[in-house]
């Protein structure tokens, strides 16, 4: 009894490919050669042979390059979304942009989790998952700091407006010839203290 196509695909995902077993520096080189310099699969394979990695088959390299290109396409798509959101938000304040970035990051994390569940796409290692979590936490902390700053600025603005209102009331009361005690009572009523 054979495996279903989905089960076979899931089993292949659990088994590291020959590319997955290469040193990280070699995998990085493959990505740079393909994405940054546009090398073909055959050119990359020739370079791997020169580096003593001749055991990597052309088909394994092709599958790996396709996955790199898929990730690159997803990143380009995400960048396009982010630019569109930024353009739509226009003069939006920083907290609105933080919200949009947080939503975009969460949506991409969700897409990655679904892809991993379906046995396709990339799977996050512990470090990648931690980086995502750190990014989300950083956005949340930035959002909290932003909200704290806004709250403090609003409080200072309200206190300043109250002081200005008290001074205007006191000035108007003096010009009308009210007694010193009445002027101070007005000031106290506006400020809520002898302030």
Coordinates of N, CA and C in Angstrom, one line a residue:
X1 N 0.8 -1.2 0.0 CA 0.0 0.0 0.0 C 0.9 1.2 0.0
X2 N 0.7 2.1 -1.0 CA 1.6 3.3 -1.1 C 1.0 4.5 -0.3
X3 N 1.9 5.4 -0.2 CA 1.5 6.7 0.5 C 0.7 7.6 -0.4
X4 N -0.2 8.3 0.2 CA -0.9 9.3 -0.6 C 0.0 10.4 -1.0
X5 N -0.3 11.2 -2.0 CA 0.6 12.3 -2.4 C 0.9 13.3 -1.3
X6 N -0.1 13.6 -0.5 CA 0.1 14.5 0.7 C 1.0 13.9 1.7
X7 N 0.8 12.6 2.0 CA 1.6 11.9 3.0 C 3.1 11.8 2.5
X8 N 3.3 11.5 1.2 CA 4.6 11.5 0.7 C 5.3 12.8 0.7
X9 N 4.5 13.9 0.5 CA 5.1 15.2 0.5 C 5.5 15.6 2.0
X10 N 4.6 15.2 2.9 CA 4.9 15.5 4.3 C 6.2 14.7 4.8
X11 N 6.3 13.5 4.3 CA 7.5 12.7 4.7 C 8.8 13.3 4.1
X12 N 8.7 13.8 2.8 CA 9.8 14.5 2.2 C 10.2 15.7 3.0
X13 N 9.2 16.4 3.5 CA 9.5 17.6 4.3 C 10.2 17.3 5.6
X14 N 9.9 16.2 6.2 CA 10.6 15.8 7.4 C 12.0 15.4 7.2
X15 N 12.3 14.9 6.0 CA 13.7 14.5 5.7 C 14.5 15.7 5.1
X16 N 15.6 16.1 5.8 CA 16.3 17.2 5.2 C 16.9 16.9 3.9
X17 N 16.8 17.8 3.0 CA 17.3 17.6 1.6 C 18.8 17.7 1.6
X18 N 19.4 17.4 0.5 CA 20.9 17.5 0.4 C 21.3 19.0 0.6
X19 N 20.4 19.9 0.2 CA 20.7 21.3 0.3 C 20.6 21.7 1.8
X20 N 19.6 21.2 2.5 CA 19.4 21.5 3.9 C 20.6 21.0 4.7
X21 N 21.3 20.0 4.3 CA 22.4 19.4 5.0 C 23.7 20.1 4.7
X22 N 23.7 21.1 3.8 CA 24.9 21.8 3.5 C 25.2 22.8 4.6
X23 N 26.4 23.3 4.7 CA 26.8 24.4 5.6 C 25.9 25.6 5.3
X24 N 25.6 26.4 6.3 CA 24.8 27.6 6.1 C 25.5 28.5 5.2
X25 N 26.8 28.6 5.2 CA 27.5 29.5 4.3 C 27.3 29.1 2.8
X26 N 27.2 27.8 2.5 CA 27.0 27.4 1.2 C 25.6 27.7 0.7
X27 N 24.6 27.4 1.6 CA 23.2 27.8 1.3 C 23.0 29.2 1.1
X28 N 23.7 30.0 1.9 CA 23.7 31.5 1.7 C 24.3 31.9 0.3
X29 N 25.4 31.2 -0.1 CA 26.0 31.5 -1.4 C 25.0 31.2 -2.5
X30 N 24.3 30.0 -2.4 CA 23.3 29.7 -3.4 C 22.3 30.8 -3.5
X31 N 21.8 31.2 -2.4 CA 20.8 32.3 -2.4 C 21.3 33.6 -3.1
X32 N 22.5 34.0 -2.7 CA 23.1 35.2 -3.3 C 23.3 35.0 -4.8
X33 N 23.9 33.9 -5.2 CA 24.1 33.7 -6.6 C 22.8 33.7 -7.4
X34 N 21.8 33.1 -6.9 CA 20.5 33.1 -7.6 C 19.8 34.4 -7.6
X35 N 19.6 34.9 -6.4 CA 18.7 36.1 -6.2 C 19.5 37.4 -6.5
X36 N 20.7 37.5 -6.0 CA 21.4 38.8 -6.2 C 22.1 38.9 -7.6
X37 N 22.6 37.8 -8.0 CA 23.4 37.8 -9.3 C 22.7 37.2 -10.5
X38 N 21.6 36.5 -10.2 CA 20.8 35.9 -11.3 C 21.4 34.7 -12.0
X39 N 22.3 34.0 -11.3 CA 22.9 32.8 -11.9 C 21.9 31.7 -12.2
X40 N 22.1 30.9 -13.2 CA 21.2 29.8 -13.5 C 21.6 28.7 -12.6
X41 N 20.7 27.7 -12.6 CA 20.9 26.5 -11.8 C 22.2 25.8 -12.2
X42 N 22.4 25.7 -13.5 CA 23.7 25.0 -14.0 C 24.9 25.8 -13.5
X43 N 24.9 27.1 -13.6 CA 26.0 27.9 -13.1 C 26.3 27.7 -11.6
X44 N 25.2 27.7 -10.9 CA 25.3 27.5 -9.4 C 25.9 26.1 -9.2
X45 N 25.4 25.1 -9.9 CA 25.9 23.7 -9.7 C 27.4 23.6 -10.0
X46 N 27.8 24.3 -11.1 CA 29.2 24.3 -11.4 C 30.0 24.9 -10.3
X47 N 29.6 26.0 -9.7 CA 30.2 26.6 -8.5 C 30.3 25.6 -7.3
X48 N 29.2 24.9 -7.1 CA 29.2 24.0 -6.0 C 30.2 22.8 -6.2
X49 N 30.3 22.4 -7.5 CA 31.3 21.3 -7.8 C 32.7 21.9 -7.5
X50 N 33.0 23.1 -7.9 CA 34.3 23.7 -7.6 C 34.5 23.8 -6.1
X51 N 33.5 24.0 -5.3 CA 33.6 24.1 -3.8 C 33.6 22.7 -3.2
X52 N 33.6 21.6 -4.0 CA 33.6 20.3 -3.4 C 32.3 19.8 -2.9
X53 N 31.2 20.4 -3.5 CA 29.9 20.0 -3.1 C 29.2 19.3 -4.3
X54 N 29.9 18.5 -5.1 CA 29.4 17.9 -6.3 C 28.3 16.9 -6.0
X55 N 28.1 16.5 -4.8 CA 27.0 15.5 -4.5 C 25.6 16.1 -4.6
X56 N 25.5 17.4 -4.7 CA 24.2 18.0 -4.8 C 23.7 17.9 -6.2
X57 N 22.5 17.2 -6.3 CA 22.0 17.0 -7.7 C 21.3 18.3 -8.2
X58 N 21.2 18.3 -9.6 CA 20.6 19.4 -10.2 C 19.2 19.6 -9.8
X59 N 18.5 18.4 -9.7 CA 17.0 18.5 -9.3 C 16.9 19.1 -7.9
X60 N 17.7 18.6 -6.9 CA 17.7 19.2 -5.6 C 17.9 20.7 -5.6
X61 N 18.9 21.1 -6.4 CA 19.2 22.5 -6.5 C 18.1 23.2 -7.1
X62 N 17.4 22.6 -8.1 CA 16.3 23.3 -8.7 C 15.1 23.5 -7.7
X63 N 14.8 22.4 -6.9 CA 13.8 22.6 -5.9 C 14.1 23.7 -4.9
X64 N 15.4 23.7 -4.5 CA 15.8 24.7 -3.5 C 15.7 26.1 -4.1
X65 N 16.1 26.3 -5.3 CA 16.0 27.6 -6.0 C 14.6 28.0 -6.1
X66 N 13.7 27.1 -6.5 CA 12.3 27.4 -6.6 C 11.7 27.9 -5.3
X67 N 12.1 27.2 -4.2 CA 11.6 27.7 -2.8 C 12.2 29.1 -2.5
X68 N 13.5 29.3 -2.9 CA 14.0 30.7 -2.6 C 13.3 31.7 -3.4
X69 N 13.0 31.4 -4.7 CA 12.2 32.3 -5.5 C 10.8 32.5 -5.0
X70 N 10.2 31.5 -4.5 CA 8.9 31.6 -3.9 C 8.9 32.6 -2.7
X71 N 9.9 32.4 -1.8 CA 10.0 33.3 -0.6 C 10.3 34.7 -1.1
X72 N 11.2 34.8 -2.1 CA 11.5 36.2 -2.6 C 10.2 36.8 -3.1
X73 N 9.4 36.1 -3.9 CA 8.2 36.6 -4.4 C 7.2 37.0 -3.3
X74 N 7.2 36.2 -2.2 CA 6.3 36.5 -1.1 C 6.8 37.8 -0.4
X75 N 8.1 38.0 -0.3 CA 8.7 39.2 0.3 C 8.4 40.4 -0.6
X76 N 8.5 40.3 -1.9 CA 8.2 41.4 -2.8 C 6.7 41.7 -2.7
X77 N 5.9 40.7 -2.6 CA 4.4 41.0 -2.4 C 4.1 41.7 -1.1
X78 N 4.8 41.3 -0.1 CA 4.6 41.9 1.2 C 5.1 43.3 1.2
X79 N 6.2 43.6 0.5 CA 6.7 45.0 0.4 C 5.7 45.8 -0.4
X80 N 5.1 45.2 -1.4 CA 4.1 46.0 -2.2 C 2.9 46.3 -1.3
X81 N 2.5 45.3 -0.5 CA 1.4 45.6 0.4 C 1.7 46.7 1.4
X82 N 2.9 46.6 1.9 CA 3.3 47.6 2.9 C 3.4 49.0 2.3
X83 N 3.9 49.1 1.0 CA 4.0 50.4 0.4 C 2.5 50.9 0.1
X84 N 1.6 50.0 -0.3 CA 0.3 50.4 -0.6 C -0.4 50.9 0.7
X85 N -0.2 50.2 1.8 CA -0.7 50.6 3.1 C -0.2 52.0 3.5
X86 N 1.1 52.1 3.3 CA 1.7 53.4 3.7 C 1.2 54.5 2.8
X87 N 1.0 54.3 1.5 CA 0.4 55.3 0.6 C -1.0 55.6 1.0
X88 N -1.8 54.5 1.3 CA -3.2 54.7 1.7 C -3.3 55.5 3.0
X89 N -2.4 55.1 4.0 CA -2.4 55.8 5.3 C -1.9 57.2 5.1
X90 N -1.1 57.5 4.1 CA -0.7 58.9 3.8 C -0.1 59.5 5.0
X91 N -0.7 60.5 5.5 CA -0.2 61.3 6.7 C -0.6 60.7 8.0
X92 N -0.9 59.4 8.0 CA -1.3 58.8 9.2 C -0.2 58.9 10.3
X93 N -0.7 59.0 11.5 CA 0.3 59.1 12.6 C 1.0 57.8 12.9
X94 N 2.1 57.9 13.7 CA 3.0 56.8 13.9 C 2.3 55.6 14.5
X95 N 1.3 55.9 15.4 CA 0.6 54.7 16.0 C -0.2 54.0 15.0
X96 N -0.8 54.7 14.1 CA -1.6 54.0 13.0 C -0.6 53.1 12.2
X97 N 0.6 53.7 11.8 CA 1.5 52.9 11.0 C 2.0 51.7 11.8
X98 N 2.2 51.8 13.1 CA 2.6 50.7 13.9 C 1.6 49.6 13.9
X99 N 0.3 50.0 14.0 CA -0.8 49.0 13.9 C -0.8 48.3 12.6
X100 N -0.6 49.1 11.5 CA -0.6 48.4 10.2 C 0.6 47.5 10.0
X101 N 1.8 47.9 10.5 CA 2.9 47.0 10.4 C 2.7 45.7 11.3
X102 N 2.2 45.9 12.4 CA 1.9 44.7 13.3 C 0.9 43.8 12.6
X103 N -0.1 44.3 12.0 CA -1.1 43.4 11.3 C -0.4 42.7 10.1
X104 N 0.4 43.4 9.4 CA 1.1 42.8 8.3 C 2.0 41.7 8.7
X105 N 2.8 41.9 9.8 CA 3.7 40.9 10.3 C 2.9 39.7 10.8
X106 N 1.8 40.0 11.5 CA 1.0 38.8 12.0 C 0.4 38.1 10.9
X107 N -0.1 38.7 9.8 CA -0.6 38.0 8.7 C 0.4 37.2 8.0
X108 N 1.6 37.7 7.9 CA 2.7 36.9 7.3 C 3.0 35.7 8.1
X109 N 3.1 35.9 9.4 CA 3.4 34.8 10.3 C 2.3 33.7 10.2
X110 N 1.0 34.1 10.1 CA -0.1 33.2 9.9 C 0.1 32.4 8.6
X111 N 0.4 33.1 7.5 CA 0.6 32.4 6.3 C 1.7 31.4 6.4
X112 N 2.8 31.7 7.0 CA 3.9 30.8 7.2 C 3.5 29.5 8.0
X113 N 2.7 29.8 9.0 CA 2.2 28.6 9.9 C 1.3 27.7 9.0
X114 N 0.4 28.3 8.2 CA -0.4 27.5 7.4 C 0.4 26.7 6.4
X115 N 1.4 27.4 5.8 CA 2.2 26.7 4.8 C 2.9 25.5 5.4
X116 N 3.4 25.7 6.6 CA 4.1 24.6 7.3 C 3.1 23.5 7.6
X117 N 1.9 23.8 8.0 CA 0.9 22.8 8.3 C 0.5 22.0 7.1
X118 N 0.5 22.7 6.0 CA 0.1 22.0 4.7 C 1.3 21.2 4.1
X119 N 2.5 21.3 4.8 CA 3.7 20.6 4.2 C 4.3 21.3 3.1
X120 N 4.0 22.6 2.9 CA 4.7 23.3 1.8 C 5.3 24.6 2.3
X121 N 5.9 25.3 1.5 CA 6.5 26.6 1.9 C 7.7 26.3 2.8
X122 N 8.1 27.3 3.5 CA 9.2 27.2 4.4 C 8.7 26.9 5.8
X123 N 9.5 26.2 6.6 CA 9.2 26.0 8.0 C 10.2 26.8 8.8
X124 N 9.7 27.4 9.9 CA 10.5 28.2 10.7 C 11.3 27.4 11.7
X125 N 12.5 27.7 11.9 CA 13.3 27.0 12.9 C 13.1 27.8 14.2
X126 N 13.6 27.3 15.3 CA 13.4 28.0 16.6 C 13.9 29.5 16.6
X127 N 15.0 29.7 15.9 CA 15.6 31.1 15.9 C 14.7 32.0 15.1
X128 N 14.1 31.5 13.9 CA 13.2 32.3 13.1 C 12.0 32.6 13.8
X129 N 11.4 31.6 14.5 CA 10.2 31.8 15.3 C 10.4 32.9 16.4
X130 N 11.6 32.8 17.1 CA 12.0 33.7 18.1 C 12.1 35.1 17.5
X131 N 12.7 35.2 16.3 CA 12.8 36.5 15.7 C 11.5 37.2 15.4
X132 N 10.5 36.3 14.9 CA 9.2 36.8 14.6 C 8.5 37.3 15.9
X133 N 8.7 36.5 17.0 CA 8.1 36.8 18.3 C 8.7 38.1 18.8
X134 N 10.0 38.3 18.6 CA 10.7 39.5 19.1 C 10.2 40.7 18.3
X135 N 10.0 40.5 17.0 CA 9.5 41.6 16.2 C 8.1 42.1 16.6
X136 N 7.3 41.1 16.9 CA 5.9 41.4 17.4 C 6.0 42.1 18.7
X137 N 6.9 41.6 19.6 CA 7.0 42.2 20.9 C 7.6 43.6 20.8
X138 N 8.5 43.8 19.9 CA 9.1 45.1 19.7 C 8.0 46.1 19.2
X139 N 7.2 45.7 18.3 CA 6.1 46.5 17.8 C 5.2 46.9 19.0
X140 N 4.8 45.9 19.8 CA 3.9 46.1 20.9 C 4.5 47.1 21.9
X141 N 5.8 46.9 22.2 CA 6.5 47.8 23.2 C 6.6 49.2 22.6
X142 N 6.9 49.3 21.3 CA 6.9 50.6 20.7 C 5.5 51.3 20.7
X143 N 4.5 50.5 20.5 CA 3.1 51.0 20.5 C 2.8 51.5 21.9
X144 N 3.2 50.7 22.9 CA 2.9 51.1 24.3 C 3.7 52.4 24.6
X145 N 5.0 52.5 24.2 CA 5.7 53.7 24.5 C 5.1 54.9 23.7
X146 N 4.7 54.6 22.5 CA 4.0 55.7 21.7 C 2.7 56.2 22.5
X147 N 2.0 55.2 23.0 CA 0.7 55.6 23.7 C 1.0 56.4 25.0
X148 N 2.1 55.9 25.7 CA 2.5 56.7 26.9 C 2.9 58.1 26.6
X149 N 3.7 58.3 25.5 CA 4.1 59.6 25.1 C 2.9 60.5 24.7
X150 N 2.0 59.9 24.0 CA 0.8 60.6 23.6 C 0.0 61.0 24.8
X151 N -0.2 60.1 25.8 CA -0.9 60.4 27.0 C -0.2 61.5 27.8
X152 N 1.1 61.5 27.9 CA 1.8 62.5 28.6 C 1.7 63.9 27.9
X153 N 1.8 63.8 26.6 CA 1.7 65.1 25.8 C 0.3 65.7 25.9
X154 N -0.7 64.8 25.9 CA -2.1 65.3 26.1 C -2.3 65.9 27.5
X155 N -1.7 65.2 28.5 CA -1.9 65.7 29.9 C -1.2 67.1 30.0
X156 N 0.0 67.2 29.4 CA 0.7 68.5 29.5 C -0.1 69.6 28.7
X157 N -0.7 69.2 27.6 CA -1.4 70.2 26.8 C -2.7 70.6 27.6
X158 N -3.3 69.7 28.2 CA -4.5 70.0 29.0 C -4.2 70.9 30.2
X159 N -3.1 70.6 30.9 CA -2.6 71.4 32.0 C -2.3 72.8 31.6
X160 N -1.6 72.9 30.4 CA -1.3 74.2 29.9 C -2.5 75.0 29.5
X161 N -3.5 74.3 28.9 CA -4.7 75.0 28.5 C -5.5 75.5 29.7
X162 N -5.5 74.7 30.8 CA -6.1 75.0 32.0 C -5.5 76.2 32.7
X163 N -4.1 76.2 32.7 CA -3.4 77.4 33.2 C -3.7 78.7 32.4
X164 N -3.7 78.5 31.1 CA -4.0 79.7 30.3 C -5.4 80.2 30.5
X165 N -6.3 79.2 30.6 CA -7.7 79.6 30.9 C -7.8 80.3 32.2
X166 N -7.1 79.8 33.2 CA -7.1 80.5 34.6 C -6.6 81.9 34.5
X167 N -5.4 82.1 33.7 CA -4.8 83.4 33.6 C -5.8 84.3 32.9
X168 N -6.5 83.8 31.8 CA -7.4 84.7 31.1 C -8.6 85.1 32.0
X169 N -9.1 84.1 32.8 CA -10.2 84.4 33.7 C -9.8 85.4 34.8
X170 N -8.6 85.2 35.3 CA -8.0 86.2 36.3 C -7.9 87.6 35.7
X171 N -7.3 87.6 34.5 CA -7.1 88.9 33.9 C -8.4 89.6 33.6
X172 N -9.4 88.8 33.1 CA -10.7 89.4 32.8 C -11.4 89.9 34.1
X173 N -11.2 89.1 35.2 CA -11.8 89.5 36.5 C -11.2 90.8 37.0
X174 N -9.9 90.9 36.9 CA -9.2 92.1 37.3 C -9.6 93.3 36.5
X175 N -9.7 93.2 35.2 CA -10.1 94.3 34.4 C -11.5 94.8 34.7
X176 N -12.4 93.9 35.2 CA -13.7 94.3 35.6 C -13.8 94.8 37.0
X177 N -12.6 94.9 37.7 CA -12.5 95.5 39.0 C -13.0 94.6 40.2
X178 N -13.0 93.3 40.0 CA -13.4 92.4 41.1 C -12.3 92.4 42.1
X179 N -12.8 92.1 43.3 CA -11.8 92.1 44.5 C -10.8 91.0 44.3
X180 N -9.7 91.2 45.1 CA -8.6 90.2 45.0 C -9.1 88.8 45.5
X181 N -9.9 88.8 46.5 CA -10.5 87.5 47.0 C -11.3 86.8 45.9
X182 N -12.1 87.6 45.2 CA -13.0 87.0 44.1 C -12.1 86.5 42.9
X183 N -11.1 87.3 42.6 CA -10.2 86.9 41.5 C -9.5 85.6 41.9
X184 N -9.0 85.4 43.1 CA -8.4 84.2 43.6 C -9.4 83.0 43.6
X185 N -10.6 83.3 44.0 CA -11.6 82.3 44.0 C -11.9 81.8 42.6
X186 N -11.9 82.7 41.6 CA -12.0 82.3 40.2 C -10.8 81.4 39.7
X187 N -9.7 81.9 40.1 CA -8.4 81.1 39.8 C -8.5 79.7 40.4
X188 N -8.9 79.7 41.6 CA -9.0 78.4 42.3 C -10.0 77.5 41.6
X189 N -11.1 78.1 41.2 CA -12.2 77.3 40.6 C -11.7 76.7 39.2
X190 N -10.9 77.5 38.5 CA -10.4 77.0 37.2 C -9.3 76.0 37.4
X191 N -8.4 76.2 38.3 CA -7.2 75.4 38.4 C -7.5 74.2 39.4
X192 N -8.4 74.3 40.3 CA -8.7 73.3 41.2 C -7.8 73.3 42.4
X193 N -6.9 74.3 42.5 CA -6.0 74.4 43.6 C -5.5 75.8 43.7
X194 N -4.6 76.1 44.6 CA -4.1 77.5 44.7 C -3.0 77.7 43.6
X195 N -2.7 76.7 42.8 CA -1.7 76.6 41.8 C -1.4 77.8 41.1

